[in-house]
Amino acid sequence: MHVRSDAVVLFGVTGDLVSKKLFPALYELTRRDRLDVPVIGVARSPWDDQQLVTTARKSVAEANDEIDDETFDALARNLSMISGDYADPVTYQRLAERLRDAERPIFYLAIPPAVFGAVVEGLAAAGLADRGRVIVEKPFGRDLASSQELDRTLRAAFDPQRVFRIDHYLGKEAVEGLYAFRFANRLFEPLWNNQHIDNVQVTLAEGFGTQGRAGFYDTVGATRDVLQNHILQVVALIAMEPPVADDTDAFREAEAAVLRQIAPLSPESTVRGQYAGYRDEPGVRPDSNTETFVATRLTIDSPRWAGVPFHLRTGKSLPATATEVVVEFKQPQQPLIRAEGGAGASANLLRFRLGRGDGITMSIQAKSPGAEVASRPVDLSVDFGVALGHRQEAYERLLDDAMDGQHLRFAREETIQQEWRIVEPILDLPAPVQTYEKGTWGPADAEALAGGWHTPYLR
Ligand code: BG6
């Protein structure tokens, strides 16, 4: 068993990620008696301890209907602040002083890529990397070469066993549910191949825009922001072979193995879009060619998946917020039952709803009422929130795991590099992005790419 981390250090504590996700996660861990250690915020802004506590309270209040004062006070007693320049050795000396009793501190790097190297080197120079764990947030580089460069920086300071790369989709219970669904049920796994599956669609749609992050987003775009990481992780879970053993290494190896079999994406089967009005947002370059929408086709070169297209799309300012995987099965081998009204029967669909209101909806054909033997599609649906109750938030689970030194839900170095290899041909394409109206499903060409998309199940 690994030693549990006995201090948490949040670099970039004044940022968006910490307020939106990490303070609520720390509060939840405190509530579950999983966190009673010093939590030290580090940032350039001149905050004092009180400002840190006030911000933490505000973000916990935003994430919860009500705050349990006893829990929050317990967290607040552990919070303290260090303000300082990331390039200044004094910042790290002060940190080392505050961590003098900590045997296994964990450093969470929620900082822009530009200061990443300075922080890692600062920690190493102060002797903190030797005994610490480090959690690295995306974006993990801008392409294959820069992600390898980041890995070199990290490896020079930290033992690889103590590096945790976050893709928060791996921490989502709903996403992990794909793995459980496939390997805990006998029902579908025998059909999980190109004999029975016609195509797979993955949609990560957001009904909102850049939410005040336009300056950052404009340097990134949809492919780097979510396709390279979250969507490819989902594809890996849908497509992977069963791990050879029930352990972390085997799981991560199976995940990397399927990524290795994915062909690099091609510009010819990719459609990039940008919503109208994006260029007028503060922080966006007036001639920006950054995509706020991308749709593409992926193929997997394996006996299981040869010939099965995976259509992927993601975008901002779409008609809804929904993350879904739709697995479309082939038609019955013998067309004995006509579809009601003489139309072609719609295929069986298995729809994994991974966002809010997660669950599974299966479309099957049932006999339609009346004298005729014909069929009509009906849905079998389960809402996991109703069936299973409360599930933990991704960041809460990921922090808890990293503090325990558990790697199951963190991406391997190779996994991230494979993901970059796959998306590299469609990064920074020179062709102009196609404009789409806000509240639509992206440019018209995206529709044609998949031969029609299944509209997410909206509730
Ligand atoms: C983040 C992206 O990694 O994932 C955001 O930077 C995106 O742009 C978010 O909105 C989506 O995550 P979730 O958990 O809200 O689906």
XYZ file of C-alpha atoms and ligand atoms in Angstrom:
475
model
C 0.000 0.000 0.000
C 1.235 3.465 -0.865
C 1.630 6.149 1.781
C -1.289 8.574 1.618
C -0.369 12.167 0.843
C -0.164 14.258 3.964
C -0.360 17.732 2.354
C -2.009 19.120 -0.768
C -0.479 22.049 -2.653
C -2.590 23.787 -5.281
C -0.558 25.788 -7.798
C -2.804 28.225 -9.657
C -5.205 28.399 -6.716
C -6.784 31.667 -7.915
C -7.816 30.068 -11.231
C -11.047 28.851 -12.627
C -10.434 25.129 -12.252
C -9.742 25.370 -8.542
C -12.923 27.325 -7.837
C -15.142 25.274 -10.096
C -13.879 21.803 -9.321
C -11.165 21.492 -6.700
C -12.651 23.376 -3.733
C -15.918 21.409 -4.003
C -13.858 18.205 -4.265
C -11.787 19.089 -1.180
C -14.977 19.870 0.732
C -16.510 16.527 -0.249
C -13.342 14.672 0.769
C -13.368 16.478 4.111
C -17.020 15.502 4.579
C -16.162 11.856 3.924
C -13.219 11.979 6.361
C -10.777 11.537 3.495
C -8.993 14.837 3.972
C -7.590 16.355 7.117
C -4.176 17.603 6.005
C -2.748 21.034 5.182
C -4.023 22.447 1.881
C -1.708 25.172 0.630
C -2.688 27.467 -2.215
C 0.064 28.999 -4.340
C -0.451 31.801 -6.864
C 1.061 35.015 -8.101
C -1.893 37.119 -6.917
C -1.327 38.669 -3.473
C -4.007 36.742 -1.597
C -4.000 36.164 2.148
C -5.393 33.148 3.993
C -8.727 34.865 4.540
C -9.171 35.533 0.848
C -8.482 31.897 0.132
C -11.090 30.761 2.668
C -13.673 33.236 1.339
C -13.153 32.066 -2.232
C -13.312 28.433 -1.169
C -16.594 29.040 0.651
C -18.094 30.781 -2.356
C -17.186 27.955 -4.699
C -18.422 25.266 -2.300
C -21.692 27.214 -1.990
C -22.038 27.329 -5.762
C -21.567 23.581 -6.055
C -23.857 22.546 -3.206
C -27.447 23.356 -2.253
C -26.329 23.902 1.307
C -23.030 23.958 3.153
C -22.420 21.943 6.267
C -20.623 24.539 8.430
C -18.775 21.996 10.529
C -17.320 20.368 7.408
C -16.413 23.672 5.819
C -14.753 24.933 9.002
C -12.694 21.758 9.173
C -11.511 22.389 5.610
C -10.948 26.097 6.264
C -8.674 25.315 9.238
C -6.416 23.412 6.839
C -6.255 26.143 4.181
C -3.346 28.540 3.870
C -1.881 30.687 1.139
C 1.528 31.407 -0.357
C 1.705 34.269 -2.851
C 4.817 34.462 -4.950
C 6.344 34.411 -8.364
C 6.677 30.957 -9.919
C 10.201 31.826 -11.094
C 11.374 33.012 -7.672
C 13.236 30.426 -5.505
C 11.869 32.173 -2.390
C 8.376 30.931 -3.271
C 9.606 27.344 -3.039
C 11.673 27.961 0.093
C 8.545 29.228 1.823
C 6.653 26.226 0.571
C 9.371 23.846 1.761
C 9.253 25.483 5.172
C 5.488 25.009 5.354
C 5.839 21.397 4.227
C 8.605 20.481 6.656
C 6.426 17.906 8.422
C 4.957 16.422 5.261
C 6.398 13.110 4.157
C 4.466 12.757 0.889
C 3.007 16.091 -0.294
C 1.018 16.204 -3.513
C 1.396 19.121 -5.920
C -1.519 19.949 -8.153
C -0.380 21.974 -11.180
C -3.466 23.918 -12.317
C -1.268 26.414 -14.143
C -0.785 27.632 -17.726
C 1.688 25.610 -19.828
C 4.034 28.620 -20.006
C 4.954 28.399 -16.300
C 4.903 24.623 -16.049
C 8.661 24.157 -16.433
C 9.452 26.898 -13.893
C 7.235 25.290 -11.242
C 8.602 21.779 -11.755
C 12.172 23.071 -11.588
C 11.368 25.246 -8.558
C 9.994 22.228 -6.716
C 13.002 20.127 -7.633
C 15.499 22.812 -6.597
C 13.836 23.121 -3.191
C 14.118 19.350 -2.707
C 10.355 18.914 -2.822
C 10.079 16.772 -5.955
C 12.009 13.891 -4.358
C 9.314 13.115 -1.887
C 6.257 14.557 -3.642
C 3.586 13.416 -6.045
C 2.506 15.671 -8.881
C -0.866 16.004 -10.605
C -0.711 17.534 -14.054
C -3.738 19.122 -15.657
C -4.419 19.287 -19.349
C -3.578 20.754 -21.798
C -0.705 18.312 -21.810
C 1.221 19.991 -24.607
C 0.005 21.328 -27.947
C 1.119 18.412 -30.090
C 3.185 15.251 -29.899
C 6.559 17.020 -29.720
C 5.568 19.461 -26.970
C 3.931 16.709 -24.902
C 7.177 14.722 -25.109
C 9.041 17.829 -24.005
C 6.726 18.168 -21.003
C 7.341 14.546 -20.145
C 11.078 15.129 -20.188
C 10.660 18.109 -17.844
C 8.565 16.029 -15.484
C 10.806 12.989 -15.595
C 13.866 15.072 -14.780
C 12.257 15.951 -11.436
C 9.702 13.292 -10.485
C 9.767 9.516 -10.388
C 7.220 8.401 -13.068
C 5.366 6.429 -10.384
C 4.538 9.719 -8.714
C 3.196 11.564 -11.763
C -0.585 11.717 -12.254
C -1.917 13.085 -15.561
C -5.510 14.186 -15.348
C -8.143 13.566 -17.955
C -11.177 14.150 -15.781
C -13.335 12.009 -18.081
C -11.487 8.991 -16.680
C -12.691 10.033 -13.239
C -16.355 10.250 -14.192
C -18.409 7.382 -12.858
C -20.559 7.477 -16.005
C -17.503 7.081 -18.248
C -16.056 4.319 -16.098
C -19.501 2.764 -16.425
C -18.681 1.976 -20.075
C -16.019 -0.415 -18.879
C -18.300 -1.981 -16.288
C -21.113 -2.279 -18.826
C -18.946 -4.112 -21.317
C -17.160 -6.509 -19.033
C -19.723 -7.160 -16.309
C -22.501 -8.131 -18.739
C -22.567 -11.227 -20.894
C -25.399 -9.761 -22.922
C -23.568 -7.493 -25.336
C -19.887 -8.393 -25.347
C -20.362 -11.270 -27.851
C -21.922 -8.726 -30.244
C -19.196 -6.128 -29.694
C -17.506 -6.365 -33.084
C -17.796 -5.639 -36.797
C -20.072 -8.634 -37.386
C -22.856 -6.961 -35.472
C -22.039 -3.299 -35.039
C -22.530 -0.993 -38.004
C -21.068 2.235 -36.637
C -20.425 4.179 -33.468
C -21.087 7.877 -32.867
C -19.666 9.962 -30.055
C -21.073 13.429 -29.390
C -19.752 15.851 -26.788
C -22.060 18.815 -27.246
C -22.120 21.975 -25.177
C -25.027 24.378 -25.233
C -22.773 27.221 -24.073
C -19.824 29.154 -25.507
C -16.385 29.816 -24.104
C -17.728 31.008 -20.726
C -15.241 33.812 -20.224
C -12.262 31.645 -21.243
C -12.170 32.867 -24.843
C -8.582 34.144 -24.583
C -7.380 30.691 -23.538
C -9.757 28.808 -25.802
C -8.662 30.717 -28.880
C -5.155 29.297 -28.525
C -6.512 25.780 -28.160
C -9.718 24.979 -30.103
C -12.074 22.026 -29.895
C -9.625 19.398 -31.194
C -7.029 20.101 -28.508
C -9.552 20.976 -25.816
C -11.695 17.838 -25.826
C -11.214 15.620 -28.893
C -7.567 14.735 -28.210
C -8.320 13.751 -24.622
C -11.899 13.264 -23.389
C -13.375 11.908 -26.625
C -10.458 9.589 -27.357
C -10.640 8.226 -23.807
C -14.298 7.417 -24.371
C -13.441 5.737 -27.682
C -10.747 3.696 -25.932
C -13.219 2.389 -23.352
C -15.777 1.505 -26.015
C -13.259 -0.189 -28.279
C -10.614 -1.754 -26.005
C -10.009 -5.486 -25.737
C -10.611 -7.037 -22.320
C -7.561 -6.374 -20.119
C -5.531 -9.540 -19.539
C -5.855 -9.203 -15.766
C -7.893 -7.320 -13.217
C -5.262 -4.772 -12.291
C -4.219 -1.214 -13.051
C -1.360 -2.098 -15.393
C -3.463 -4.445 -17.484
C -6.263 -1.906 -17.740
C -3.948 0.889 -18.819
C -2.174 -1.400 -21.250
C -5.486 -2.398 -22.898
C -6.369 1.272 -23.200
C -3.018 2.154 -24.797
C -3.199 -0.923 -27.059
C -6.423 0.142 -28.731
C -5.160 3.687 -29.208
C -2.124 2.259 -31.007
C -4.492 0.658 -33.517
C -6.248 3.915 -34.369
C -5.208 5.467 -37.659
C -4.243 9.152 -37.643
C -7.272 11.334 -38.414
C -7.502 12.706 -41.892
C -8.265 16.303 -42.908
C -10.480 14.957 -45.741
C -12.901 13.382 -43.284
C -12.846 16.259 -40.802
C -15.149 19.273 -40.647
C -14.175 22.276 -38.542
C -16.637 24.968 -37.595
C -16.742 28.224 -35.680
C -19.917 29.724 -34.272
C -21.017 33.101 -35.599
C -19.966 35.916 -33.296
C -16.999 34.022 -31.788
C -14.463 36.462 -33.293
C -16.152 39.371 -31.512
C -15.539 37.876 -28.064
C -12.911 39.564 -25.878
C -9.596 37.741 -26.176
C -10.337 36.207 -29.569
C -8.222 37.294 -32.524
C -10.400 39.095 -35.107
C -9.158 36.757 -37.860
C -9.163 33.641 -35.662
C -9.296 30.311 -37.492
C -9.769 28.376 -34.240
C -12.472 25.730 -34.383
C -15.264 25.755 -31.805
C -16.675 22.642 -33.483
C -15.046 19.592 -34.993
C -16.496 16.441 -36.509
C -14.366 13.617 -37.805
C -14.240 9.954 -38.690
C -11.924 7.518 -36.956
C -11.051 3.961 -37.890
C -9.503 1.213 -35.824
C -7.220 -1.207 -37.520
C -8.064 -4.364 -35.601
C -9.910 -7.599 -36.375
C -12.691 -6.497 -34.037
C -13.283 -3.082 -35.577
C -12.138 -3.185 -39.215
C -14.830 -1.536 -41.351
C -16.715 0.091 -38.456
C -16.593 3.890 -38.657
C -16.476 5.851 -35.420
C -17.918 9.316 -35.995
C -16.901 11.883 -33.426
C -18.135 15.442 -32.956
C -17.849 18.136 -30.359
C -18.684 21.793 -30.257
C -19.637 24.835 -28.271
C -22.896 26.805 -28.635
C -24.731 23.749 -29.950
C -28.462 23.157 -29.289
C -27.851 21.150 -26.096
C -25.329 20.004 -23.519
C -24.995 16.246 -23.824
C -22.273 13.631 -24.030
C -23.382 10.453 -25.717
C -22.058 7.353 -27.361
C -24.492 5.703 -29.754
C -23.665 2.183 -30.860
C -25.689 1.293 -33.937
C -26.196 -2.396 -34.622
C -26.655 -3.978 -38.025
C -30.066 -5.028 -39.343
C -31.307 -8.565 -38.666
C -29.760 -11.136 -40.991
C -33.189 -12.051 -42.413
C -35.721 -9.269 -42.915
C -38.768 -11.222 -41.689
C -40.523 -8.369 -39.934
C -41.488 -5.283 -41.839
C -41.237 -1.884 -40.272
C -44.557 -0.230 -39.525
C -45.755 1.947 -42.393
C -43.461 0.188 -44.863
C -40.450 2.309 -43.999
C -36.997 0.805 -43.457
C -36.682 -0.442 -39.881
C -34.479 1.709 -37.715
C -31.484 -0.103 -36.304
C -31.091 -1.206 -32.701
C -29.259 1.501 -30.841
C -27.432 1.389 -27.580
C -27.141 4.900 -26.314
C -24.791 5.615 -23.419
C -25.704 8.939 -21.879
C -22.593 10.128 -20.094
C -23.419 13.680 -19.082
C -25.948 15.045 -16.624
C -28.825 12.596 -16.130
C -26.549 9.757 -17.172
C -27.879 6.352 -18.064
C -28.497 4.001 -20.940
C -31.255 3.990 -23.518
C -31.654 1.027 -25.802
C -33.855 1.286 -28.890
C -35.355 -2.022 -29.879
C -38.040 -3.023 -32.322
C -41.353 -4.143 -30.815
C -44.446 -5.459 -32.548
C -46.641 -2.518 -33.437
C -50.278 -2.781 -32.314
C -52.835 -4.213 -34.719
C -53.440 -7.153 -37.003
C -50.294 -6.695 -39.012
C -47.015 -8.227 -37.891
C -44.838 -5.169 -38.204
C -42.419 -3.460 -35.863
C -41.957 -0.062 -34.359
C -38.987 1.214 -32.317
C -39.414 1.598 -28.559
C -36.934 2.656 -25.893
C -35.752 0.750 -22.844
C -34.181 3.337 -20.632
C -32.519 3.586 -17.246
C -31.451 6.729 -15.418
C -28.546 5.826 -13.197
C -29.264 8.687 -10.794
C -32.664 7.122 -10.096
C -31.518 3.512 -10.117
C -28.221 3.939 -8.267
C -28.484 7.191 -6.325
C -25.693 9.676 -5.745
C -22.361 9.140 -7.479
C -19.129 10.960 -6.737
C -17.800 13.836 -8.816
C -14.794 13.163 -11.048
C -12.365 15.519 -9.314
C -13.228 14.170 -5.892
C -12.364 10.638 -6.975
C -9.235 11.703 -8.837
C -7.803 13.690 -5.938
C -8.583 10.869 -3.553
C -6.873 8.334 -5.819
C -3.782 10.444 -6.444
C -3.379 11.041 -2.712
C -3.342 7.265 -2.333
C -0.851 6.846 -5.180
C -3.405 4.906 -7.279
C -2.955 5.237 -11.041
C -6.014 3.443 -12.408
C -7.863 6.592 -13.420
C -4.882 8.534 -14.752
C -3.542 8.568 -18.274
C -0.198 6.945 -19.004
C 2.492 8.956 -20.745
C 2.154 6.742 -23.797
C -1.633 7.116 -23.852
C -1.346 10.869 -24.163
C 1.293 10.581 -26.839
C -0.872 8.161 -28.822
C -3.739 10.624 -28.567
C -1.541 13.374 -29.992
C -0.363 11.074 -32.768
C -3.997 10.419 -33.722
C -5.101 14.070 -33.861
C -1.876 15.569 -35.205
C -2.885 15.633 -38.925
C -5.951 17.749 -38.141
C -4.301 20.295 -35.818
C -3.994 23.841 -37.186
C -5.467 23.057 -40.599
C -5.020 25.995 -42.952
C -8.488 25.648 -44.559
C -10.855 28.262 -43.123
C -13.289 27.064 -40.479
C -16.937 26.972 -41.576
C -19.251 29.332 -39.749
C -22.355 27.937 -38.033
C -25.139 29.711 -36.225
C -25.242 29.403 -32.451
C -27.793 26.831 -31.364
C -27.344 24.606 -34.441
C -25.500 21.298 -34.805
C -22.489 22.825 -36.570
C -21.736 23.259 -40.286
C -23.911 21.390 -42.787
C -20.917 19.363 -44.016
C -20.689 17.730 -40.587
C -24.142 16.264 -41.112
C -23.065 14.597 -44.339
C -19.857 13.237 -42.791
C -21.680 10.733 -40.618
C -24.591 10.182 -43.004
C -26.785 11.771 -40.311
C -26.181 11.942 -36.597
C -28.378 10.590 -33.852
C -29.723 13.576 -31.976
C -28.806 13.305 -28.304
C -31.540 12.135 -26.022
C -32.776 15.339 -24.419
C -34.779 15.428 -21.263
C -12.673 20.617 -20.235
C -12.621 21.603 -21.367
O -11.530 19.802 -20.210
O -13.811 19.793 -20.390
C -13.879 22.443 -21.408
O -11.486 22.442 -21.220
C -15.100 21.547 -21.478
O -13.884 23.342 -22.516
C -15.036 20.505 -20.349
O -16.252 22.367 -21.316
C -16.155 19.475 -20.466
O -16.163 18.710 -19.292
P -17.534 18.250 -18.630
O -17.120 17.464 -17.430
O -18.304 19.483 -18.312
O -18.211 17.425 -19.688
